[in-house]
Short mmCIF file of N, CA and C in Angstrom, two decimals:
data_model
loop_
_atom_site.label_atom_id
_atom_site.label_comp_id
_atom_site.label_asym_id
_atom_site.label_seq_id
_atom_site.Cartn_x
_atom_site.Cartn_y
_atom_site.Cartn_z
N MET I 1 -1.40 -17.12 72.26
CA MET I 1 -1.54 -16.30 71.09
C MET I 1 -1.91 -17.69 69.66
N GLY I 2 -3.44 -17.52 69.61
CA GLY I 2 -3.76 -18.56 68.84
C GLY I 2 -4.62 -18.05 67.68
N VAL I 3 -4.44 -19.25 66.53
CA VAL I 3 -5.06 -19.09 65.02
C VAL I 3 -6.15 -19.95 65.36
N SER I 4 -7.05 -19.24 64.45
CA SER I 4 -8.49 -20.15 64.42
C SER I 4 -8.78 -20.59 62.72
N LEU I 5 -8.76 -21.90 62.42
CA LEU I 5 -8.89 -22.39 60.88
C LEU I 5 -10.58 -22.71 60.72
N GLN I 6 -10.66 -22.29 59.85
CA GLN I 6 -11.72 -22.69 59.91
C GLN I 6 -11.65 -23.62 58.39
N PRO I 7 -12.84 -24.30 58.08
CA PRO I 7 -13.05 -25.45 57.05
C PRO I 7 -13.16 -24.71 55.96
N ALA I 8 -12.47 -24.84 54.91
CA ALA I 8 -12.50 -24.70 53.58
C ALA I 8 -13.93 -24.27 52.84
N GLY I 9 -14.09 -23.34 52.28
CA GLY I 9 -15.08 -23.26 51.80
C GLY I 9 -16.85 -22.62 52.53
N ARG I 10 -16.44 -22.21 54.04
CA ARG I 10 -17.22 -21.84 55.18
C ARG I 10 -16.60 -20.66 55.26
N SER I 11 -17.56 -19.69 56.04
CA SER I 11 -17.17 -18.40 56.14
C SER I 11 -17.64 -18.23 57.77
N ARG I 12 -17.47 -17.42 58.75
CA ARG I 12 -17.64 -17.19 59.70
C ARG I 12 -19.27 -17.63 60.33
N GLY I 13 -20.17 -17.32 59.84
CA GLY I 13 -21.70 -17.55 59.96
C GLY I 13 -21.89 -18.97 59.68
N GLY I 14 -21.42 -20.15 59.19
CA GLY I 14 -21.45 -20.81 58.52
C GLY I 14 -22.19 -21.34 56.96
N ARG I 15 -22.13 -19.99 56.45
CA ARG I 15 -22.47 -20.09 54.92
C ARG I 15 -21.25 -20.00 54.36
N ARG I 16 -21.64 -20.61 52.68
CA ARG I 16 -21.00 -20.51 51.85
C ARG I 16 -20.52 -19.43 51.37
N ARG I 17 -19.21 -19.11 50.88
CA ARG I 17 -18.73 -17.98 50.73
C ARG I 17 -18.96 -18.18 48.83
N ARG I 18 -19.85 -17.23 48.77
CA ARG I 18 -19.72 -16.94 47.21
C ARG I 18 -18.93 -16.37 46.45
N ASN I 19 -18.39 -17.65 45.12
CA ASN I 19 -17.06 -16.81 44.40
C ASN I 19 -17.96 -15.17 43.72
N ARG I 20 -17.12 -14.26 44.08
CA ARG I 20 -17.92 -13.27 43.48
C ARG I 20 -16.77 -12.94 41.63
N PRO I 21 -17.20 -12.63 40.96
CA PRO I 21 -16.83 -12.25 39.52
C PRO I 21 -15.50 -11.40 39.61
N MET I 22 -14.72 -11.93 38.75
CA MET I 22 -13.55 -11.21 38.77
C MET I 22 -13.61 -10.09 38.09
N ALA I 23 -12.67 -8.69 38.30
CA ALA I 23 -13.26 -7.74 37.85
C ALA I 23 -12.35 -7.38 36.79
N GLU I 24 -11.11 -8.10 36.63
CA GLU I 24 -9.92 -7.79 35.68
C GLU I 24 -10.41 -8.65 34.22
N ILE I 25 -9.73 -8.13 33.46
CA ILE I 25 -9.81 -8.74 32.07
C ILE I 25 -8.33 -9.39 31.99
N ASN I 26 -8.50 -10.45 31.50
CA ASN I 26 -7.02 -11.30 31.23
C ASN I 26 -6.87 -10.67 29.75
N VAL I 27 -5.77 -9.86 29.20
CA VAL I 27 -5.26 -9.49 28.05
C VAL I 27 -4.36 -9.96 27.32
N THR I 28 -3.89 -11.05 27.78
CA THR I 28 -2.79 -11.87 27.52
C THR I 28 -2.97 -12.74 26.08
N PRO I 29 -4.10 -13.38 26.51
CA PRO I 29 -4.56 -14.01 24.87
C PRO I 29 -5.02 -13.05 23.47
N MET I 30 -5.07 -11.80 23.96
CA MET I 30 -5.48 -11.15 22.70
C MET I 30 -4.21 -10.44 22.59
N VAL I 31 -3.66 -10.25 23.17
CA VAL I 31 -2.24 -9.92 23.01
C VAL I 31 -1.25 -10.79 22.08
N ASP I 32 -1.50 -11.98 22.49
CA ASP I 32 -1.18 -12.90 21.57
C ASP I 32 -1.51 -12.91 20.43
N VAL I 33 -2.90 -13.16 20.24
CA VAL I 33 -3.30 -12.93 18.94
C VAL I 33 -2.93 -11.76 17.80
N MET I 34 -3.00 -10.88 18.62
CA MET I 34 -2.82 -9.74 17.85
C MET I 34 -1.02 -9.67 17.38
N LEU I 35 0.10 -10.14 17.95
CA LEU I 35 1.19 -10.28 17.71
C LEU I 35 1.37 -11.39 16.33
N VAL I 36 0.85 -11.91 16.51
CA VAL I 36 0.48 -13.20 15.36
C VAL I 36 0.11 -12.88 14.17
N LEU I 37 -1.03 -12.07 14.31
CA LEU I 37 -1.70 -11.11 13.02
C LEU I 37 -0.57 -9.83 12.77
N LEU I 38 0.13 -9.45 13.32
CA LEU I 38 1.20 -8.51 13.25
C LEU I 38 2.17 -9.22 12.35
N ILE I 39 2.75 -10.50 12.79
CA ILE I 39 3.75 -11.15 12.17
C ILE I 39 3.23 -11.37 10.62
N ILE I 40 1.93 -11.81 10.53
CA ILE I 40 1.66 -12.36 9.48
C ILE I 40 1.26 -11.51 8.33
N PHE I 41 0.74 -10.33 8.41
CA PHE I 41 0.59 -9.08 8.01
C PHE I 41 2.24 -8.50 7.48
N MET I 42 2.99 -8.40 8.20
CA MET I 42 4.14 -8.22 8.04
C MET I 42 5.04 -8.92 6.51
N VAL I 43 4.65 -10.40 6.92
CA VAL I 43 5.26 -11.32 5.56
C VAL I 43 4.74 -10.92 4.74
N ALA I 44 3.07 -10.89 4.87
CA ALA I 44 2.15 -11.01 3.29
C ALA I 44 2.19 -9.63 2.61
N ALA I 45 2.57 -8.60 3.54
CA ALA I 45 2.19 -7.21 2.94
C ALA I 45 3.49 -7.21 1.49
N PRO I 46 4.45 -7.60 1.77
CA PRO I 46 5.41 -7.46 0.51
C PRO I 46 5.05 -8.36 -0.65
N LEU I 47 4.25 -9.43 -0.33
CA LEU I 47 3.69 -10.40 -1.54
C LEU I 47 2.67 -10.00 -2.11
N LEU I 48 1.95 -8.92 -1.87
CA LEU I 48 0.75 -8.31 -2.38
C LEU I 48 1.54 -7.31 -3.22
N THR I 49 2.40 -6.58 -3.27
CA THR I 49 2.63 -5.69 -4.61
C THR I 49 3.37 -6.67 -5.93
N VAL I 50 2.40 -7.10 -6.83
CA VAL I 50 2.63 -7.88 -7.73
C VAL I 50 3.13 -6.89 -8.78
N GLY I 51 3.71 -7.32 -9.45
CA GLY I 51 4.55 -6.40 -10.90
C GLY I 51 5.15 -7.47 -11.65
N VAL I 52 5.19 -6.92 -12.87
CA VAL I 52 5.50 -7.81 -14.11
C VAL I 52 7.42 -7.72 -13.93
N PRO I 53 8.12 -8.68 -13.70
CA PRO I 53 9.21 -9.16 -13.90
C PRO I 53 10.19 -8.14 -14.87
N ILE I 54 10.71 -7.17 -14.89
CA ILE I 54 11.30 -6.08 -15.54
C ILE I 54 12.89 -5.86 -14.86
N GLU I 55 13.68 -5.52 -15.44
CA GLU I 55 14.84 -5.11 -15.29
C GLU I 55 15.08 -3.92 -15.67
N LEU I 56 14.85 -2.55 -14.28
CA LEU I 56 14.56 -1.27 -15.21
C LEU I 56 16.05 -0.75 -15.15
N PRO I 57 16.09 0.17 -16.02
CA PRO I 57 17.70 0.62 -15.99
C PRO I 57 17.79 1.71 -14.73
N LYS I 58 19.15 1.74 -14.26
CA LYS I 58 19.41 2.77 -13.22
C LYS I 58 19.74 4.04 -13.84
N THR I 59 19.27 5.31 -13.15
CA THR I 59 19.19 6.77 -13.37
C THR I 59 19.85 7.23 -12.07
N ALA I 60 20.19 8.35 -12.35
CA ALA I 60 20.05 9.46 -11.39
C ALA I 60 19.18 10.38 -10.66
N ALA I 61 18.02 9.99 -11.24
CA ALA I 61 16.97 11.08 -11.21
C ALA I 61 15.78 10.59 -9.85
N ALA I 62 15.21 11.45 -9.57
CA ALA I 62 14.80 11.67 -8.32
C ALA I 62 13.32 10.85 -8.56
N PRO I 63 12.79 10.16 -7.69
CA PRO I 63 11.25 9.65 -7.75
C PRO I 63 10.36 10.82 -8.10
N LEU I 64 9.38 10.24 -8.55
CA LEU I 64 8.06 11.42 -8.59
C LEU I 64 7.52 11.43 -7.24
N PRO I 65 6.59 12.50 -7.22
CA PRO I 65 5.64 12.69 -5.57
C PRO I 65 4.51 11.65 -6.30
N SER I 66 3.90 11.22 -5.16
CA SER I 66 2.82 10.39 -5.42
C SER I 66 1.30 11.12 -5.56
N GLU I 67 0.36 10.42 -6.32
CA GLU I 67 -0.99 11.32 -6.76
C GLU I 67 -1.85 10.77 -6.21
N GLN I 68 -3.05 11.17 -6.15
CA GLN I 68 -4.59 10.73 -5.67
C GLN I 68 -4.92 9.75 -6.15
N GLU I 69 -4.95 9.56 -7.98
CA GLU I 69 -5.25 8.65 -8.85
C GLU I 69 -3.95 7.72 -8.93
N GLU I 70 -4.72 6.23 -8.98
CA GLU I 70 -4.02 5.34 -9.25
C GLU I 70 -3.05 5.45 -10.79
N PRO I 71 -2.00 5.76 -10.98
CA PRO I 71 -1.18 5.91 -12.24
C PRO I 71 -1.60 4.73 -13.16
N LEU I 72 -1.79 5.06 -14.22
CA LEU I 72 -1.84 3.96 -15.80
C LEU I 72 -0.54 3.67 -15.51
N THR I 73 -0.10 2.26 -15.70
CA THR I 73 1.40 1.80 -15.96
C THR I 73 1.27 1.27 -17.18
N ILE I 74 2.00 1.44 -17.92
CA ILE I 74 2.19 0.39 -19.06
C ILE I 74 3.97 0.05 -19.22
N ALA I 75 3.85 -1.56 -18.99
CA ALA I 75 5.21 -2.04 -19.09
C ALA I 75 5.45 -3.06 -20.44
N LEU I 76 6.64 -2.88 -20.84
CA LEU I 76 7.19 -3.53 -21.99
C LEU I 76 8.53 -4.46 -21.30
N THR I 77 7.90 -6.04 -21.83
CA THR I 77 8.94 -7.02 -20.91
C THR I 77 9.96 -7.39 -22.16
N ARG I 78 11.17 -7.74 -21.35
CA ARG I 78 12.16 -8.32 -22.58
C ARG I 78 11.83 -8.72 -23.79
N ASP I 79 10.91 -9.92 -23.69
CA ASP I 79 10.29 -10.55 -24.87
C ASP I 79 9.35 -9.48 -25.83
N GLY I 80 9.50 -8.29 -25.45
CA GLY I 80 8.42 -7.31 -26.29
C GLY I 80 6.99 -7.30 -26.18
N GLU I 81 6.41 -8.16 -24.95
CA GLU I 81 5.29 -7.84 -24.62
C GLU I 81 4.75 -6.56 -23.88
N ILE I 82 3.68 -6.12 -24.37
CA ILE I 82 3.15 -4.92 -23.68
C ILE I 82 1.98 -5.26 -22.85
N LEU I 83 2.26 -4.53 -21.66
CA LEU I 83 1.12 -4.74 -20.44
C LEU I 83 0.64 -3.73 -19.85
N VAL I 84 -0.49 -3.73 -19.80
CA VAL I 84 -1.51 -2.44 -19.65
C VAL I 84 -1.69 -2.63 -18.02
N GLN I 85 -1.45 -2.30 -16.83
CA GLN I 85 -1.63 -2.38 -15.56
C GLN I 85 -1.51 -4.29 -15.82
N ASN I 86 -0.56 -4.64 -15.73
CA ASN I 86 -0.56 -6.33 -15.70
C ASN I 86 -1.40 -6.97 -16.21
N SER I 87 -2.06 -6.34 -17.92
CA SER I 87 -2.86 -7.29 -18.27
C SER I 87 -2.07 -7.07 -19.53
N PRO I 88 -1.57 -8.24 -20.43
CA PRO I 88 -1.07 -8.28 -21.74
C PRO I 88 -1.94 -7.57 -22.79
N VAL I 89 -1.73 -7.23 -23.92
CA VAL I 89 -2.35 -6.67 -25.23
C VAL I 89 -1.77 -6.63 -26.25
N GLU I 90 -2.01 -6.99 -26.93
CA GLU I 90 -1.89 -7.06 -28.54
C GLU I 90 -1.32 -5.27 -28.83
N ARG I 91 -0.71 -5.43 -29.90
CA ARG I 91 0.34 -4.63 -30.13
C ARG I 91 -0.93 -3.43 -31.01
N SER I 92 -1.75 -4.32 -31.70
CA SER I 92 -2.64 -3.79 -32.84
C SER I 92 -3.86 -2.89 -31.99
N LYS I 93 -3.81 -3.82 -31.04
CA LYS I 93 -5.27 -3.29 -29.95
C LYS I 93 -4.84 -2.24 -28.88
N LEU I 94 -3.37 -1.96 -28.99
CA LEU I 94 -3.12 -1.06 -27.91
C LEU I 94 -3.53 0.52 -28.18
N ILE I 95 -3.72 1.26 -28.97
CA ILE I 95 -4.10 2.45 -29.39
C ILE I 95 -5.49 2.48 -28.99
N PRO I 96 -6.54 1.97 -29.47
CA PRO I 96 -7.99 1.98 -29.10
C PRO I 96 -7.96 1.58 -27.63
N LEU I 97 -7.17 0.53 -27.11
CA LEU I 97 -7.34 0.53 -25.42
C LEU I 97 -7.35 1.35 -24.72
N LEU I 98 -6.05 2.26 -25.17
CA LEU I 98 -5.51 3.52 -24.24
C LEU I 98 -6.35 4.44 -24.69
N ARG I 99 -6.98 4.81 -25.86
CA ARG I 99 -7.84 5.81 -25.78
C ARG I 99 -9.21 5.50 -25.20
N SER I 100 -9.69 4.36 -24.90
CA SER I 100 -11.08 3.99 -24.22
C SER I 100 -10.62 4.43 -22.82
N VAL I 101 -9.14 4.15 -22.14
CA VAL I 101 -8.88 4.37 -21.18
C VAL I 101 -8.88 5.83 -20.63
N ALA I 102 -8.31 6.39 -21.77
CA ALA I 102 -7.97 7.72 -21.33
C ALA I 102 -9.29 9.01 -21.25
N ALA I 103 -10.44 8.19 -21.96
CA ALA I 103 -11.87 8.89 -21.99
C ALA I 103 -12.30 8.84 -20.38
N GLU I 104 -11.97 7.56 -19.66
CA GLU I 104 -12.24 7.44 -18.19
C GLU I 104 -11.74 8.18 -17.22
N ARG I 105 -10.55 8.38 -17.36
CA ARG I 105 -9.44 8.86 -16.60
C ARG I 105 -9.38 10.39 -16.51
N LYS I 106 -9.42 10.90 -14.96
CA LYS I 106 -9.07 12.51 -15.02
C LYS I 106 -7.87 12.75 -15.67
N SER I 107 -6.79 12.12 -15.05
CA SER I 107 -5.04 12.62 -15.40
C SER I 107 -4.65 11.73 -16.59
N ASP I 108 -3.94 12.66 -17.29
CA ASP I 108 -3.27 12.32 -18.48
C ASP I 108 -2.00 11.19 -18.15
N LYS I 109 -1.66 11.29 -16.56
CA LYS I 109 -0.30 10.81 -16.32
C LYS I 109 -0.30 9.29 -16.61
N VAL I 110 0.75 8.95 -17.41
CA VAL I 110 1.19 7.46 -17.51
C VAL I 110 2.44 7.33 -16.87
N PHE I 111 2.69 5.99 -16.57
CA PHE I 111 4.23 5.42 -16.38
C PHE I 111 4.69 4.70 -17.38
N LEU I 112 5.77 4.83 -17.88
CA LEU I 112 6.01 3.78 -18.65
C LEU I 112 7.72 2.85 -18.36
N ARG I 113 7.15 1.55 -17.99
CA ARG I 113 8.39 0.93 -17.51
C ARG I 113 8.75 -0.33 -18.56
N ALA I 114 10.14 0.09 -18.96
CA ALA I 114 10.73 -0.84 -20.01
C ALA I 114 11.87 -1.40 -19.56
N ASP I 115 11.90 -2.72 -20.02
CA ASP I 115 13.68 -3.47 -19.43
C ASP I 115 14.24 -2.97 -20.23
N GLY I 116 15.64 -2.85 -19.77
CA GLY I 116 16.77 -1.92 -20.04
C GLY I 116 17.58 -2.77 -21.30
N GLY I 117 17.08 -4.11 -21.40
CA GLY I 117 17.46 -4.63 -22.63
C GLY I 117 16.47 -4.77 -24.11
N ILE I 118 15.69 -3.97 -24.07
CA ILE I 118 14.76 -3.94 -25.39
C ILE I 118 14.99 -2.72 -26.28
N PRO I 119 15.00 -2.78 -27.33
CA PRO I 119 15.92 -1.69 -28.06
C PRO I 119 14.60 -0.41 -28.04
N TYR I 120 15.74 0.59 -28.13
CA TYR I 120 15.00 1.84 -28.01
C TYR I 120 13.86 2.07 -29.04
N GLU I 121 13.62 1.71 -30.19
CA GLU I 121 12.89 1.88 -31.12
C GLU I 121 11.47 1.30 -30.13
N SER I 122 11.37 0.11 -30.03
CA SER I 122 10.43 -0.57 -29.18
C SER I 122 9.78 0.62 -28.30
N VAL I 123 10.55 1.23 -27.41
CA VAL I 123 9.91 1.92 -26.21
C VAL I 123 9.42 3.19 -27.06
N MET I 124 10.17 3.82 -28.42
CA MET I 124 9.52 5.08 -29.12
C MET I 124 8.53 4.55 -29.66
N GLN I 125 8.07 3.42 -30.08
CA GLN I 125 6.74 3.16 -30.67
C GLN I 125 5.77 3.39 -29.66
N VAL I 126 6.24 2.97 -28.56
CA VAL I 126 5.07 2.67 -27.26
C VAL I 126 4.57 4.27 -26.80
N MET I 127 5.73 5.05 -26.89
CA MET I 127 5.55 6.32 -26.45
C MET I 127 4.99 7.00 -27.71
N GLY I 128 4.88 6.52 -28.68
CA GLY I 128 4.23 7.29 -29.85
C GLY I 128 2.73 7.05 -29.82
N ALA I 129 2.43 5.69 -29.31
CA ALA I 129 1.19 5.40 -29.24
C ALA I 129 0.28 5.91 -28.14
N LEU I 130 1.36 6.00 -26.73
CA LEU I 130 0.42 6.74 -25.80
C LEU I 130 0.12 8.08 -26.18
N ASN I 131 1.04 9.09 -27.06
CA ASN I 131 1.03 10.21 -27.19
C ASN I 131 -0.46 10.56 -28.31
N ALA I 132 -0.54 9.40 -29.19
CA ALA I 132 -1.48 9.42 -30.25
C ALA I 132 -3.01 8.77 -29.75
N SER I 133 -2.89 8.62 -27.96
CA SER I 133 -4.04 8.47 -27.37
C SER I 133 -4.80 9.22 -26.48
N GLY I 134 -3.98 10.16 -26.58
CA GLY I 134 -4.11 11.39 -25.42
C GLY I 134 -3.06 11.60 -24.30
N PHE I 135 -2.24 10.71 -23.95
CA PHE I 135 -1.30 10.44 -22.90
C PHE I 135 -0.50 11.76 -23.24
N ASN I 136 -0.13 12.67 -22.54
CA ASN I 136 1.20 13.75 -22.86
C ASN I 136 2.02 13.54 -21.57
N ASP I 137 1.60 13.31 -20.66
CA ASP I 137 2.48 13.45 -19.49
C ASP I 137 2.77 11.93 -19.29
N ILE I 138 4.07 11.42 -19.37
CA ILE I 138 4.66 10.28 -20.19
C ILE I 138 5.81 10.47 -19.07
N GLY I 139 5.57 9.57 -17.73
CA GLY I 139 7.12 9.40 -17.13
C GLY I 139 7.82 7.72 -17.19
N LEU I 140 9.04 7.94 -17.27
CA LEU I 140 9.73 6.90 -17.63
C LEU I 140 10.09 6.30 -16.16
N VAL I 141 9.77 5.17 -16.07
CA VAL I 141 10.12 4.65 -14.74
C VAL I 141 11.87 4.01 -14.80
N THR I 142 12.36 4.15 -13.56
CA THR I 142 14.02 3.55 -13.48
C THR I 142 14.32 3.34 -12.05
N GLU I 143 15.19 2.53 -11.78
CA GLU I 143 15.84 2.45 -10.68
C GLU I 143 16.63 3.28 -10.27
N GLN I 144 17.07 4.05 -8.87
CA GLN I 144 17.91 4.91 -8.45
C GLN I 144 19.33 3.95 -8.40
N GLY I 145 20.40 4.42 -8.54
CA GLY I 145 21.38 3.97 -8.51
C GLY I 145 22.28 3.89 -9.84
N GLY I 146 22.05 4.81 -10.54
CA GLY I 146 22.81 4.79 -11.88
C GLY I 146 23.65 5.79 -11.85
N PRO I 147 24.48 6.14 -13.13
CA PRO I 147 25.44 6.67 -12.81
C PRO I 147 25.13 8.41 -12.99
N LYS I 148 25.66 9.27 -12.26
CA LYS I 148 25.56 10.73 -12.82
C LYS I 148 26.35 11.38 -13.55
N PHE I 149 26.77 10.55 -14.13
CA PHE I 149 27.82 11.11 -15.43
C PHE I 149 29.05 12.40 -14.72
N ASP I 150 29.11 12.30 -13.35
CA ASP I 150 30.08 13.06 -13.08
C ASP I 150 31.11 12.51 -12.37
N GLY I 151 31.19 11.12 -13.13
CA GLY I 151 32.41 10.18 -12.46
C GLY I 151 31.80 9.47 -11.21
N SER I 152 30.78 9.97 -10.85
CA SER I 152 30.39 9.05 -9.34
C SER I 152 29.32 8.29 -9.48
N VAL I 153 28.46 7.12 -8.89
CA VAL I 153 27.62 6.55 -8.73
C VAL I 153 26.62 6.81 -7.77
N SER I 154 25.27 7.37 -8.09
CA SER I 154 24.38 7.53 -7.06
C SER I 154 24.11 6.64 -6.33
N GLY I 155 23.80 6.85 -4.92
CA GLY I 155 23.47 5.54 -4.12
C GLY I 155 21.68 5.46 -4.09
N GLY I 156 21.28 4.10 -3.60
CA GLY I 156 20.01 3.68 -3.97
C GLY I 156 19.88 2.75 -3.90
#
């Protein structure tokens, strides 16, 4: 029983063997890149939701269903500043701005976010300005987890 050894790189006929192209694709680097991108997007996604820092009051109300058009958001900060879609607006220019916005929008839906520490009068003044500007569907934004007035506190 004998074994014949051939010199490296030579075939039986004396010709050099050609290296055939590999028919397999190495997907490991692509998977590595995709996992890194996934991690980057998972970390970056919460940072993209920028909002005005407001301490919303807690209520037992259920969240509103989402709509097609991005809702108009008015925010009242603790120091009395009014923000329309995160842009500060002077009180004297609020109604003209809201009227021009109402003329461009299909929906009269507006969300009012007010800090729980500001006076009720300020919230009502802004609601009056919204109504005078043509916005009749005003939603007050709160956080879940407030009292239910039956002695319990809702979870959230």
